[in-house]
mmCIF file of C-alpha atoms and ligand atoms in Angstrom:
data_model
loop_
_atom_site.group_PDB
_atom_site.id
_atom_site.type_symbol
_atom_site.label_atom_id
_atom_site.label_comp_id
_atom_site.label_asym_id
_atom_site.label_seq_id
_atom_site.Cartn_x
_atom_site.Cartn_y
_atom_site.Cartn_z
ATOM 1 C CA UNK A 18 0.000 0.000 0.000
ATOM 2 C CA UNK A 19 0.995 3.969 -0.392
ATOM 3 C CA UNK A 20 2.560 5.627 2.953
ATOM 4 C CA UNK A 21 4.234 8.453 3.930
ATOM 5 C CA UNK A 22 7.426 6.768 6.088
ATOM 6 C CA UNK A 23 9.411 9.424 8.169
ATOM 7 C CA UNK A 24 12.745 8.223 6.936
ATOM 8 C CA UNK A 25 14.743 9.878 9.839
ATOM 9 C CA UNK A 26 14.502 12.688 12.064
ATOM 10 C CA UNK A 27 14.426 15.969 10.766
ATOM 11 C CA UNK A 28 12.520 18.265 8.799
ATOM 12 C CA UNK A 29 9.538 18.408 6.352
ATOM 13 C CA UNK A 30 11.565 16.492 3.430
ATOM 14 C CA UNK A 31 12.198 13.473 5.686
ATOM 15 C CA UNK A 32 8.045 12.793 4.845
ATOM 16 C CA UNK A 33 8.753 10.372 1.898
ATOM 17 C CA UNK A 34 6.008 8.440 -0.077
ATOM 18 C CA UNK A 35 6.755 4.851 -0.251
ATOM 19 C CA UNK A 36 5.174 1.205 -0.552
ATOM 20 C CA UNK A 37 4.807 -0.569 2.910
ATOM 21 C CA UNK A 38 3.177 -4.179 3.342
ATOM 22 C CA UNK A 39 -0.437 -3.702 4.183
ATOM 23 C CA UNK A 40 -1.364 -4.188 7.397
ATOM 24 C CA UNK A 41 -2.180 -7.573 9.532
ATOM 25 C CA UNK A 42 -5.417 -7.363 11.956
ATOM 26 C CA UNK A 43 -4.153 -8.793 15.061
ATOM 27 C CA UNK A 44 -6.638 -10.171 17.528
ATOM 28 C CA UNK A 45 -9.268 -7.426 18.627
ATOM 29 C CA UNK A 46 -7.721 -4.997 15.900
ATOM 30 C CA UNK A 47 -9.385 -4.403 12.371
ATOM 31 C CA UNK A 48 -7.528 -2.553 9.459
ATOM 32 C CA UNK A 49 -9.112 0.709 7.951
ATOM 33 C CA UNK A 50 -9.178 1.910 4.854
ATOM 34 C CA UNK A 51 -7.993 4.954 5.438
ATOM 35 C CA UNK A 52 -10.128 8.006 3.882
ATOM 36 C CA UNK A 53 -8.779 11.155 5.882
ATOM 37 C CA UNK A 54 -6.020 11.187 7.820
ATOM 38 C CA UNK A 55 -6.036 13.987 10.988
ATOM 39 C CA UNK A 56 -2.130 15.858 11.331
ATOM 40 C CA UNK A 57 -1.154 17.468 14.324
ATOM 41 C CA UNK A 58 1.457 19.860 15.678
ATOM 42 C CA UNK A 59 2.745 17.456 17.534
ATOM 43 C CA UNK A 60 3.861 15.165 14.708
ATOM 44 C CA UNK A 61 5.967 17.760 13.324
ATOM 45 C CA UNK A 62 7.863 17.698 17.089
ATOM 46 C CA UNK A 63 7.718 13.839 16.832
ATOM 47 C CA UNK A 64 9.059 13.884 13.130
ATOM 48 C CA UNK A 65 12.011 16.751 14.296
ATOM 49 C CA UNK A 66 13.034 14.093 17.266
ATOM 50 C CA UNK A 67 12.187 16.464 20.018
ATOM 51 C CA UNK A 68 9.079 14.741 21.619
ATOM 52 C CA UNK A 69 10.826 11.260 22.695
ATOM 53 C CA UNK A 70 9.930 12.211 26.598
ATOM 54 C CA UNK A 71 6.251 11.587 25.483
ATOM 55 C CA UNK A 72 6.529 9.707 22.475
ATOM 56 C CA UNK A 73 9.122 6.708 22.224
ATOM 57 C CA UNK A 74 9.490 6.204 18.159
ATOM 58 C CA UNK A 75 12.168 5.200 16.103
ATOM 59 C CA UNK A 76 12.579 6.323 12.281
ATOM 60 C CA UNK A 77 11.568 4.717 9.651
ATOM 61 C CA UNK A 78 7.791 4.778 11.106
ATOM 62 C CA UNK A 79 4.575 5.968 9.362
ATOM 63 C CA UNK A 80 3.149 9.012 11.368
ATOM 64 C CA UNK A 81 -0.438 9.470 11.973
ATOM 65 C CA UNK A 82 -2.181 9.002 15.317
ATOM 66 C CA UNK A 83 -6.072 9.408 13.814
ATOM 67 C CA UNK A 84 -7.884 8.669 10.812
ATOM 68 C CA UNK A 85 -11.594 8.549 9.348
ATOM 69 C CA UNK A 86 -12.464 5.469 6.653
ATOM 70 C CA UNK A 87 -13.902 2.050 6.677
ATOM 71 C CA UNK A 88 -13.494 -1.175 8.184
ATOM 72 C CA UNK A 89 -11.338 -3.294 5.473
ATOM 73 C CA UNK A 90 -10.995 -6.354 7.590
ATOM 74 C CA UNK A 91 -11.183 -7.477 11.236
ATOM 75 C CA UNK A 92 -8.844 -10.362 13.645
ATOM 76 C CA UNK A 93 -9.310 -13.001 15.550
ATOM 77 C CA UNK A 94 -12.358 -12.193 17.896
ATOM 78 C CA UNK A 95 -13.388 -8.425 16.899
ATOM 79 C CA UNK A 96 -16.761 -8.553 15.697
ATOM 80 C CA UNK A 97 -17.298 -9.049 11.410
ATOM 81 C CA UNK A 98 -19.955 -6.957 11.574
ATOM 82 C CA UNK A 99 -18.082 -4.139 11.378
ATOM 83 C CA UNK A 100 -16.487 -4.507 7.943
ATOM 84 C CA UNK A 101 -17.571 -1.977 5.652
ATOM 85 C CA UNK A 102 -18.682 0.676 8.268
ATOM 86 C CA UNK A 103 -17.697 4.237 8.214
ATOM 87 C CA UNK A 104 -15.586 5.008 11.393
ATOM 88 C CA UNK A 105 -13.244 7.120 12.848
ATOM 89 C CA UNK A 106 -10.410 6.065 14.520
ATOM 90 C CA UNK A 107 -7.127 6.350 16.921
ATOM 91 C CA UNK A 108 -4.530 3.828 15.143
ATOM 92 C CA UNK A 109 -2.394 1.758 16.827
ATOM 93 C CA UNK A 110 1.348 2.923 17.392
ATOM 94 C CA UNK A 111 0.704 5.732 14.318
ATOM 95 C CA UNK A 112 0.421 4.218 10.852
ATOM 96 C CA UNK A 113 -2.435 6.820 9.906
ATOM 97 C CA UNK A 114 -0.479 8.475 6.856
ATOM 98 C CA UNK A 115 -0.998 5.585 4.871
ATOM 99 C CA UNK A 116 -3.864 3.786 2.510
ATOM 100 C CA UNK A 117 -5.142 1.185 5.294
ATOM 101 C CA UNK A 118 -4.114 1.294 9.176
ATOM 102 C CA UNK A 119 -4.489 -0.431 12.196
ATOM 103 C CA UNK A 120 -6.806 0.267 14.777
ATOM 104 C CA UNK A 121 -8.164 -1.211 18.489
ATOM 105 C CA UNK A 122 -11.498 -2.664 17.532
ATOM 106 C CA UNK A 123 -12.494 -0.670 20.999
ATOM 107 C CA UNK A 124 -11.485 1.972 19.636
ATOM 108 C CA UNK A 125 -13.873 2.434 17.074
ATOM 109 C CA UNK A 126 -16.585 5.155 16.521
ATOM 110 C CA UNK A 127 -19.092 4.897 13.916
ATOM 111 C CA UNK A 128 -19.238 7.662 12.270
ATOM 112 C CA UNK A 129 -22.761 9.662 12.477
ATOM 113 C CA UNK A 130 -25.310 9.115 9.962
ATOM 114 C CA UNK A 131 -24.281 12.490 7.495
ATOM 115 C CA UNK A 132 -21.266 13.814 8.934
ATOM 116 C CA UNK A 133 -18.676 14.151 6.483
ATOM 117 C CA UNK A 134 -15.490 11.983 6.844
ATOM 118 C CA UNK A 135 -13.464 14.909 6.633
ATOM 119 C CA UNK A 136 -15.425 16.314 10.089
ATOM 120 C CA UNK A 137 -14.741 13.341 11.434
ATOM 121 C CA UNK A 138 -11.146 13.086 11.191
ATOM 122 C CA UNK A 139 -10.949 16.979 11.802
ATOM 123 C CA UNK A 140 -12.483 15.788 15.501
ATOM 124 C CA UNK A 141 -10.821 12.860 16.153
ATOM 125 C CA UNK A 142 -8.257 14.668 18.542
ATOM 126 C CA UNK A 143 -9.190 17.975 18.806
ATOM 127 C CA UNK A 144 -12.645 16.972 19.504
ATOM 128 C CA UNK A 145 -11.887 14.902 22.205
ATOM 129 C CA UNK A 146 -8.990 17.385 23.902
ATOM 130 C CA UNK A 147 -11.445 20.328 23.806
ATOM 131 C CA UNK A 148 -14.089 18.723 25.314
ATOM 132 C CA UNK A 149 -11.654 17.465 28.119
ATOM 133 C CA UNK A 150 -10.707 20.454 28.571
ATOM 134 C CA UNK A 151 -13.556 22.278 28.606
ATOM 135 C CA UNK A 152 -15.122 19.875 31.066
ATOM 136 C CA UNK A 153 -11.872 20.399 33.353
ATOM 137 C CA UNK A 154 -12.264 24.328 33.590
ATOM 138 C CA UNK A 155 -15.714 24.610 34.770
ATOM 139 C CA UNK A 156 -16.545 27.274 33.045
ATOM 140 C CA UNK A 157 -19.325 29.460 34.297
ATOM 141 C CA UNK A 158 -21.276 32.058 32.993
ATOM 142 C CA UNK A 159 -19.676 35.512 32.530
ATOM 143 C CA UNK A 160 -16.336 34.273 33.045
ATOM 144 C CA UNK A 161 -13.797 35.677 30.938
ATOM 145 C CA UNK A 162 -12.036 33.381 28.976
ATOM 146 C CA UNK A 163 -8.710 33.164 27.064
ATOM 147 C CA UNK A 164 -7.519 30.724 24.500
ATOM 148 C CA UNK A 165 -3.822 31.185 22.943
ATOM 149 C CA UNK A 166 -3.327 29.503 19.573
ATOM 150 C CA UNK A 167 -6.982 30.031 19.246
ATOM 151 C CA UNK A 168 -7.013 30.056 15.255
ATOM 152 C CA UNK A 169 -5.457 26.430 15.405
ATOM 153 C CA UNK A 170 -7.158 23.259 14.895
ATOM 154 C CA UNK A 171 -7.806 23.098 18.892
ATOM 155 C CA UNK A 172 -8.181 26.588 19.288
ATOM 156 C CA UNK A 173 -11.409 27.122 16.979
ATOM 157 C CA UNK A 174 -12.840 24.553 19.232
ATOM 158 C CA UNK A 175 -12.398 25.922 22.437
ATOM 159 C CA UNK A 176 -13.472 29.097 21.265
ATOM 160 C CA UNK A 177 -16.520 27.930 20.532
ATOM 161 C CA UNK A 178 -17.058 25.518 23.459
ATOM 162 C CA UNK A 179 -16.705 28.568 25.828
ATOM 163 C CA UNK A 180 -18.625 30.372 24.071
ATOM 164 C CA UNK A 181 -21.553 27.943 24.248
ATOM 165 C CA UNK A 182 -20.819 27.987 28.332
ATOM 166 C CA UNK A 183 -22.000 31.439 28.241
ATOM 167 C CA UNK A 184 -18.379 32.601 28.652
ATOM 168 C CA UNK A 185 -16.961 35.989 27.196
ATOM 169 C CA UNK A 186 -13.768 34.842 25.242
ATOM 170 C CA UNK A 187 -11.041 36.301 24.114
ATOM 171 C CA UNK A 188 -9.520 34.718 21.248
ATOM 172 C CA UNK A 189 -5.235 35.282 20.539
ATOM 173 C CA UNK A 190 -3.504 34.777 17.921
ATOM 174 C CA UNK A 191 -1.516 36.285 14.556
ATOM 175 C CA UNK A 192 -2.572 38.082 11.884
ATOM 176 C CA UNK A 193 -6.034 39.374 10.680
ATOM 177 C CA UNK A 194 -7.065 36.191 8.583
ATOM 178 C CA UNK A 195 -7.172 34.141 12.078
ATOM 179 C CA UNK A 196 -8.143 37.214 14.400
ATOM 180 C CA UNK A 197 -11.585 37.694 11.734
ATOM 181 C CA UNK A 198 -12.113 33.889 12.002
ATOM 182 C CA UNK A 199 -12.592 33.818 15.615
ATOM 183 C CA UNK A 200 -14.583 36.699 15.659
ATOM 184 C CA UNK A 201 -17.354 34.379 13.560
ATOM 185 C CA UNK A 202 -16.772 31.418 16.241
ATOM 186 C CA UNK A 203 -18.139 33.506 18.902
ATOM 187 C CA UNK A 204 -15.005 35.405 20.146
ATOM 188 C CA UNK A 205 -16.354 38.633 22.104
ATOM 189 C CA UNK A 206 -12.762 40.006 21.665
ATOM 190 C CA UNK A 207 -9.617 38.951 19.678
ATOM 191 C CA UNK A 208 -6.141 40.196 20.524
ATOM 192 C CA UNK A 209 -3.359 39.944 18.178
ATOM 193 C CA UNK A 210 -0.027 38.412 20.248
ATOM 194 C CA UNK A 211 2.379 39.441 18.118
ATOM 195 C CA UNK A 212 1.673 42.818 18.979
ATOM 196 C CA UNK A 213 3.707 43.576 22.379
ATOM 197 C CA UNK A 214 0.648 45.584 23.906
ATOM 198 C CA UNK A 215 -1.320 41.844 23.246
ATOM 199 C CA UNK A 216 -1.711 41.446 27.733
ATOM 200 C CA UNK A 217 -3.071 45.344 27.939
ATOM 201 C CA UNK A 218 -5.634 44.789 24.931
ATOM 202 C CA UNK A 219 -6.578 41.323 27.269
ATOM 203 C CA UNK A 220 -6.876 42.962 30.500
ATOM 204 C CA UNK A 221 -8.498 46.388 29.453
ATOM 205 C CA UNK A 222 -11.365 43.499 27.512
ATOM 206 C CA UNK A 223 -11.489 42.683 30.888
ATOM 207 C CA UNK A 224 -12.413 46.069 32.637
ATOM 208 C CA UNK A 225 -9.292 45.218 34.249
ATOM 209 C CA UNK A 226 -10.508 42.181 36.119
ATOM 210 C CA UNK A 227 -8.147 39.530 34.089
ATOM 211 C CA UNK A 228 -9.065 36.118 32.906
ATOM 212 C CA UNK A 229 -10.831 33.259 34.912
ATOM 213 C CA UNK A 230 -9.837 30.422 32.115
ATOM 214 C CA UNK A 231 -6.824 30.185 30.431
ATOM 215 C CA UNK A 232 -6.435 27.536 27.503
ATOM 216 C CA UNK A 233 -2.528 27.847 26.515
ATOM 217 C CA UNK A 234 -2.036 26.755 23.334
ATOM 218 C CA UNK A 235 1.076 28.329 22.632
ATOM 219 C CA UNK A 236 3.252 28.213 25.507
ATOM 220 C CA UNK A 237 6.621 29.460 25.867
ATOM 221 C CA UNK A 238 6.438 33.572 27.158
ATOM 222 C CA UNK A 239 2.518 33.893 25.351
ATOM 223 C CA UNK A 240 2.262 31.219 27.788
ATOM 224 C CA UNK A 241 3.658 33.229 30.925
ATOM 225 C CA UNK A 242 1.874 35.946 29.878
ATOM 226 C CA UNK A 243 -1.113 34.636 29.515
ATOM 227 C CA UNK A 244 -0.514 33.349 33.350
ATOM 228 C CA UNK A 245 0.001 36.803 34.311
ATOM 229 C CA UNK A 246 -3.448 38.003 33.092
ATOM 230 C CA UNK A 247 -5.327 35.669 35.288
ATOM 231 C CA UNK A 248 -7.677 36.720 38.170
ATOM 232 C CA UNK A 249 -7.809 35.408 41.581
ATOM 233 C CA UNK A 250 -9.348 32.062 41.729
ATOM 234 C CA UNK A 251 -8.589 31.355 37.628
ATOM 235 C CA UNK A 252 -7.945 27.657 35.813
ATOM 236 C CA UNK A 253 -4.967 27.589 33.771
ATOM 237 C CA UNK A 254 -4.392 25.229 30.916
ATOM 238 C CA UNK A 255 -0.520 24.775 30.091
ATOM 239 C CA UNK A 256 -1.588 22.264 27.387
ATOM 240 C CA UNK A 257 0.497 23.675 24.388
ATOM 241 C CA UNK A 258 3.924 24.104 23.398
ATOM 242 C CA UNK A 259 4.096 25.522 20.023
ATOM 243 C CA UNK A 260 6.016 29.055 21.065
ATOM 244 C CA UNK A 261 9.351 27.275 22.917
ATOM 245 C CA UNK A 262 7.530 24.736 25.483
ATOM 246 C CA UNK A 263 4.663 24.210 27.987
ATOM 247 C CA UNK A 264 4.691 27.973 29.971
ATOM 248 C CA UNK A 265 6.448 26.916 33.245
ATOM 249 C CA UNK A 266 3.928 28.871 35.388
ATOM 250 C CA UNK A 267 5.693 29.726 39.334
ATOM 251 C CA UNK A 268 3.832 26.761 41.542
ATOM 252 C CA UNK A 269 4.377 29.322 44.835
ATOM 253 C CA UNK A 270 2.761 32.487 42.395
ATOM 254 C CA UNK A 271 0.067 29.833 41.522
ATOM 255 C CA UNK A 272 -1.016 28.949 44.486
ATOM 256 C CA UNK A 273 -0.672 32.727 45.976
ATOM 257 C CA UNK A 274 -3.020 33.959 43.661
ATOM 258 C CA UNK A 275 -5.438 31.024 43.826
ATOM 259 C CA UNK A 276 -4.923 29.419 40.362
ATOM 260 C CA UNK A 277 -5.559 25.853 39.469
ATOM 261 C CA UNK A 278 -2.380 25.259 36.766
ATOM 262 C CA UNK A 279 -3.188 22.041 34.788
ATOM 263 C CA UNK A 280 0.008 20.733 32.241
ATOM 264 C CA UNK A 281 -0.400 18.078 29.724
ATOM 265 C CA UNK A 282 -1.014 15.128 31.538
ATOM 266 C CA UNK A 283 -4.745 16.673 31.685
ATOM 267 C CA UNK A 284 -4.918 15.254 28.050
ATOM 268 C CA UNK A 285 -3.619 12.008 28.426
ATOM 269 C CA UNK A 286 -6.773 10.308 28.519
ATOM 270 C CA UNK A 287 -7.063 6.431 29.252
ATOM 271 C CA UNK A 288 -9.177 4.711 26.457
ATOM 272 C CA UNK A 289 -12.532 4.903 27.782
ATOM 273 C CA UNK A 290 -12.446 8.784 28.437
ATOM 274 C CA UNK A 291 -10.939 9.342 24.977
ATOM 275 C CA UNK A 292 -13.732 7.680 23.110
ATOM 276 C CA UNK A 293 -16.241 9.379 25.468
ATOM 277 C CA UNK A 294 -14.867 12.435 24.230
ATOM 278 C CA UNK A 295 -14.447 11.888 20.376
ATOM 279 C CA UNK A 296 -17.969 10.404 20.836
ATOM 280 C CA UNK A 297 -19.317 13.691 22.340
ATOM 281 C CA UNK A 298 -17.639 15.664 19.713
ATOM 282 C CA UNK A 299 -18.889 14.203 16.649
ATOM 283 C CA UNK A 300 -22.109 13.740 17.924
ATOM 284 C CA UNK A 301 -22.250 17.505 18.523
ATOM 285 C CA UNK A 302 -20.497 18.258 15.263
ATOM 286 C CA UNK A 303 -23.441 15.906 13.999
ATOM 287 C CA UNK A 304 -26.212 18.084 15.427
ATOM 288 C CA UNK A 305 -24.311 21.425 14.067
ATOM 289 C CA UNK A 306 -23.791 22.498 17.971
ATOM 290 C CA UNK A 307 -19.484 22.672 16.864
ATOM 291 C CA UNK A 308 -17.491 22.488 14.015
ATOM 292 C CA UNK A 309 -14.090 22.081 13.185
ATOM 293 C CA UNK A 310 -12.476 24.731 11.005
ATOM 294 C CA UNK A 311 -11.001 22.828 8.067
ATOM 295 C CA UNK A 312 -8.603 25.761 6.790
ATOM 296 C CA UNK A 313 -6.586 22.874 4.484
ATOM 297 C CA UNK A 314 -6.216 19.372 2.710
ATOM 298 C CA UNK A 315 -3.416 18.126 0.852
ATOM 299 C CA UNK A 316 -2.861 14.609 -0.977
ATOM 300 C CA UNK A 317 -1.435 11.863 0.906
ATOM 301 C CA UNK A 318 2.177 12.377 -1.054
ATOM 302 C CA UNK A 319 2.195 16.060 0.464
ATOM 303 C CA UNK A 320 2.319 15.456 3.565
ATOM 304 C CA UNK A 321 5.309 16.740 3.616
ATOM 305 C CA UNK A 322 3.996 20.370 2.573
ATOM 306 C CA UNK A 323 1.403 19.693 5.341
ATOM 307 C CA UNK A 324 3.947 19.889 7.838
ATOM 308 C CA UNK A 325 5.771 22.215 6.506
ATOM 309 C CA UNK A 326 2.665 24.871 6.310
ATOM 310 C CA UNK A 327 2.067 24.055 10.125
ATOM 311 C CA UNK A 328 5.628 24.965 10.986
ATOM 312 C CA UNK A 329 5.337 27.500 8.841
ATOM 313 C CA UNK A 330 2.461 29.003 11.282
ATOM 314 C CA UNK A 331 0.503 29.311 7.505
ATOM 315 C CA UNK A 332 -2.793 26.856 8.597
ATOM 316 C CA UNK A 333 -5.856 28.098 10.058
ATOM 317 C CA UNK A 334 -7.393 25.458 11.783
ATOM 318 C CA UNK A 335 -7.321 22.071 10.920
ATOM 319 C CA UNK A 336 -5.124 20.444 8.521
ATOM 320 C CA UNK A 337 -5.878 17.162 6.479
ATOM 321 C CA UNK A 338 -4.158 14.551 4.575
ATOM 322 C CA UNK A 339 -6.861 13.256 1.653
ATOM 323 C CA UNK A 340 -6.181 9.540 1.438
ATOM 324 C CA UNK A 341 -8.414 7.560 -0.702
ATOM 325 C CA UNK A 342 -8.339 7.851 -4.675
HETATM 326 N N1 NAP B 26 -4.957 18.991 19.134
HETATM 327 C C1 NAP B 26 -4.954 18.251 20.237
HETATM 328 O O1 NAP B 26 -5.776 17.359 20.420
HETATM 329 C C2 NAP B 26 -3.917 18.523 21.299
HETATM 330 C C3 NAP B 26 -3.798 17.659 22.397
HETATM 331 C C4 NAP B 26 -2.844 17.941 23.374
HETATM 332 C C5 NAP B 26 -2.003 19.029 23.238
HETATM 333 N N2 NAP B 26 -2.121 19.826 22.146
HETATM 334 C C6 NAP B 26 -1.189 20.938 21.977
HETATM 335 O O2 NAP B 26 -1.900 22.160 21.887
HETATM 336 C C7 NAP B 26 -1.215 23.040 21.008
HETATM 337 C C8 NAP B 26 -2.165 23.510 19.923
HETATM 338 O O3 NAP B 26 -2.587 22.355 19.215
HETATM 339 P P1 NAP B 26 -3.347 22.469 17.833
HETATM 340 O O4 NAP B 26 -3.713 21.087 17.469
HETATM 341 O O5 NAP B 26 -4.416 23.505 17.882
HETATM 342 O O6 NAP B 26 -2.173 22.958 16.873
HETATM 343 P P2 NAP B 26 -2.239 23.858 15.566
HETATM 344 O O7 NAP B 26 -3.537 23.669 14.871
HETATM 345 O O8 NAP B 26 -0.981 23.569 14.813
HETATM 346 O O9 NAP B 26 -2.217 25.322 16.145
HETATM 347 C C9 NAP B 26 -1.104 25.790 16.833
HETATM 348 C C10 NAP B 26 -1.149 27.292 16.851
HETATM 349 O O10 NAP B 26 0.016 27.731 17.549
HETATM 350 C C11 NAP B 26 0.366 28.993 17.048
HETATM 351 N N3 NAP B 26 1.821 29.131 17.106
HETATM 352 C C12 NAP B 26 2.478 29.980 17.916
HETATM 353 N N4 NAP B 26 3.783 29.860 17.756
HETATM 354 C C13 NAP B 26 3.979 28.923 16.811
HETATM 355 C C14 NAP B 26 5.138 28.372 16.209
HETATM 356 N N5 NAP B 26 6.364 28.772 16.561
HETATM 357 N N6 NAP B 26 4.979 27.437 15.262
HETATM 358 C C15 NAP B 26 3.759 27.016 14.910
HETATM 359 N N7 NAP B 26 2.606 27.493 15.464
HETATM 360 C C16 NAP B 26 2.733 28.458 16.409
HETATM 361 C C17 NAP B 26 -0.183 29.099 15.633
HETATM 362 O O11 NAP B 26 -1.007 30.227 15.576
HETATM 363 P P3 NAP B 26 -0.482 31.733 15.362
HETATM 364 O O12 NAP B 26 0.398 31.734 14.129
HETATM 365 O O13 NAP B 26 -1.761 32.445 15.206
HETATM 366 O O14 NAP B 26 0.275 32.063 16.602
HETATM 367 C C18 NAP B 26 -1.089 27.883 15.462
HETATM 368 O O15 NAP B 26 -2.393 28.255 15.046
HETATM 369 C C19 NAP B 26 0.001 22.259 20.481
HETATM 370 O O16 NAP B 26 1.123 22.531 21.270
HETATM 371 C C20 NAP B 26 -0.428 20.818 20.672
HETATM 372 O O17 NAP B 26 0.673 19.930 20.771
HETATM 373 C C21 NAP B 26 -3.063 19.614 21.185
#
């Protein structure tokens, strides 16, 4: 079958199409054929070598930790009924750049009736870390909340997730195309952080007050920043590390002022919670209550240019790998 192999560590280019053997179901594992495969920023940190504390892989490998297709085949004791069903999926140990992968038959989410396999994909992991996230902060009415990285494929999400919870959110991130974007999701303000007066904009939005949510998705000093604008009492999400690392938030300042700090291990959901999750997303994306911003697909053989545009910081939203013929 076709597959994008990272040959070695190191940039864009090391993405190379290539022929693998197709996959073998294993017992309670099926093989999908692979529609849409879901990217993330994270694979571009996992393809430059610099993510082996979290994720132990060793090139040549096939990235791709989600994709959205049909059952091709099942093993030894996952149920044959679910050949031929539209599903969207978690793979097993990556493999989801490719024309068939491996999945968990557990693992599995039927698709809804109508929602594009594209949607499905988009939600996979986004859907599922939003909602965790979300669910986390306890977000009240009124609150004011702040999500960095907000014109990214998580971002758009929690944007509009808070804003369901009755929140008042202020959406960050660069340049116009993103900042008018968010302003459709249901942003009340957007702030643009490349501009050095970004934490005045966010605090004078505020009357002053500061934030009572924070979902970092940018770390590094937007990160600390971002800490810095929170009000006594706040819930702050050091889930991204796309600026220079997770923000490294003061424990004894956190506690001082009252605020919760949650890291990355907030999103490291066992299997149970993580198809709860992706369930809950794509059956709201089904109903129209979210949906993912899709700002670009390219062809399985680009996936090279896919990562390359994310490093790039030239995506808005989600980006896609188109699989299927
Ligand atoms: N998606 C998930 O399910 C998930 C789960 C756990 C953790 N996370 C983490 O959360 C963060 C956001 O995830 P995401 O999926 O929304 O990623 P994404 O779609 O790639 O968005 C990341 C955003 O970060 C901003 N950014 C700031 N500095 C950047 C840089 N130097 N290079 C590239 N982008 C930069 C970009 O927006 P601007 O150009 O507007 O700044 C971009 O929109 C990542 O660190 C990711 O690892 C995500």
């Amino acid at each position: 079958m076709r597959a994008i192999q990272a040959i070695a560590f190191g940039g864009p280019e090391v993405l190379v199409p290539t022929e693998v053997p197709d996959p073998v179901a294993g017992p309670g594992q099926v093989v999908v054929d692979v529609a849409v495969a879901d990217t993330l920023f994270v694979e571009t940190q996992i393809r430059r070598g610099g993510a082996g504390k979290y994720f132990t892989v060793t090139p040549p490998y096939v990235p791709g930790g989600a994709v959205a297709g049909r059952v091709r085949a099942v093993g030894a004791g996952a149920d044959p009924g679910w050949i031929g069903r539209q599903v969207a999926t978690r793979t097993i140990d990556f493999g989801g750049y490719a024309e068939q992968a491996l999945a968990a038959v557990e693992a599995l989410i039927r698709a809804p009736e109508g929602l594009d396999l594209q949607v499905a994909a988009a939600l996979l992991h986004d859907g599922t870390t939003a909602f965790g996230l979300v669910e986390a902060a306890d977000i009240r009415p009124t609150e004011w909340v702040l999500v960095t990285g907000a014109g990214g494929g998580l971002g758009v999400l929690l944007v509009q997730l808070a804003h369901a919870a009755g929140a008042r959110v202020i959406g960050a991130a660069r340049g116009t195309r993103k900042l008018d974007l968010l302003a459709g999701l249901g942003a009340d303000a957007v702030v643009d952080y490349s501009e050095p007066s970004w934490p005045e904009c966010v605090r004078a939005a505020t009357g002053g007050a500061g934030v009572d949510v924070v979902f970092d998705g940018v770390g590094g000093e937007i990160g600390l920043a971002a800490f810095d604008l929170t009000a006594p009492g706040a819930r702050f999400s050091a889930h991204g590390s796309p600026a220079g690392g997770f923000a490294v938030v003061d424990p004894v300042e956190a506690e001082r002022r009252g605020v919760t700090v949650r890291g990355i291990e907030q999103v490291r959901f066992g299997p149970e919670d993580a198809k709860r999750l992706a369930e809950r997303a794509l059956t709201e994306a089904a109903a129209g209550r979210i949906k993912p911003v899709i700002g670009q697909t390219f062809p399985l053989e680009r996936a090279a240019d896919a990562h390359a545009a994310i490093e790039a910081r030239a995506v808005t939203g989600k980006t896609l790998l188109l699989v299927s013929r």
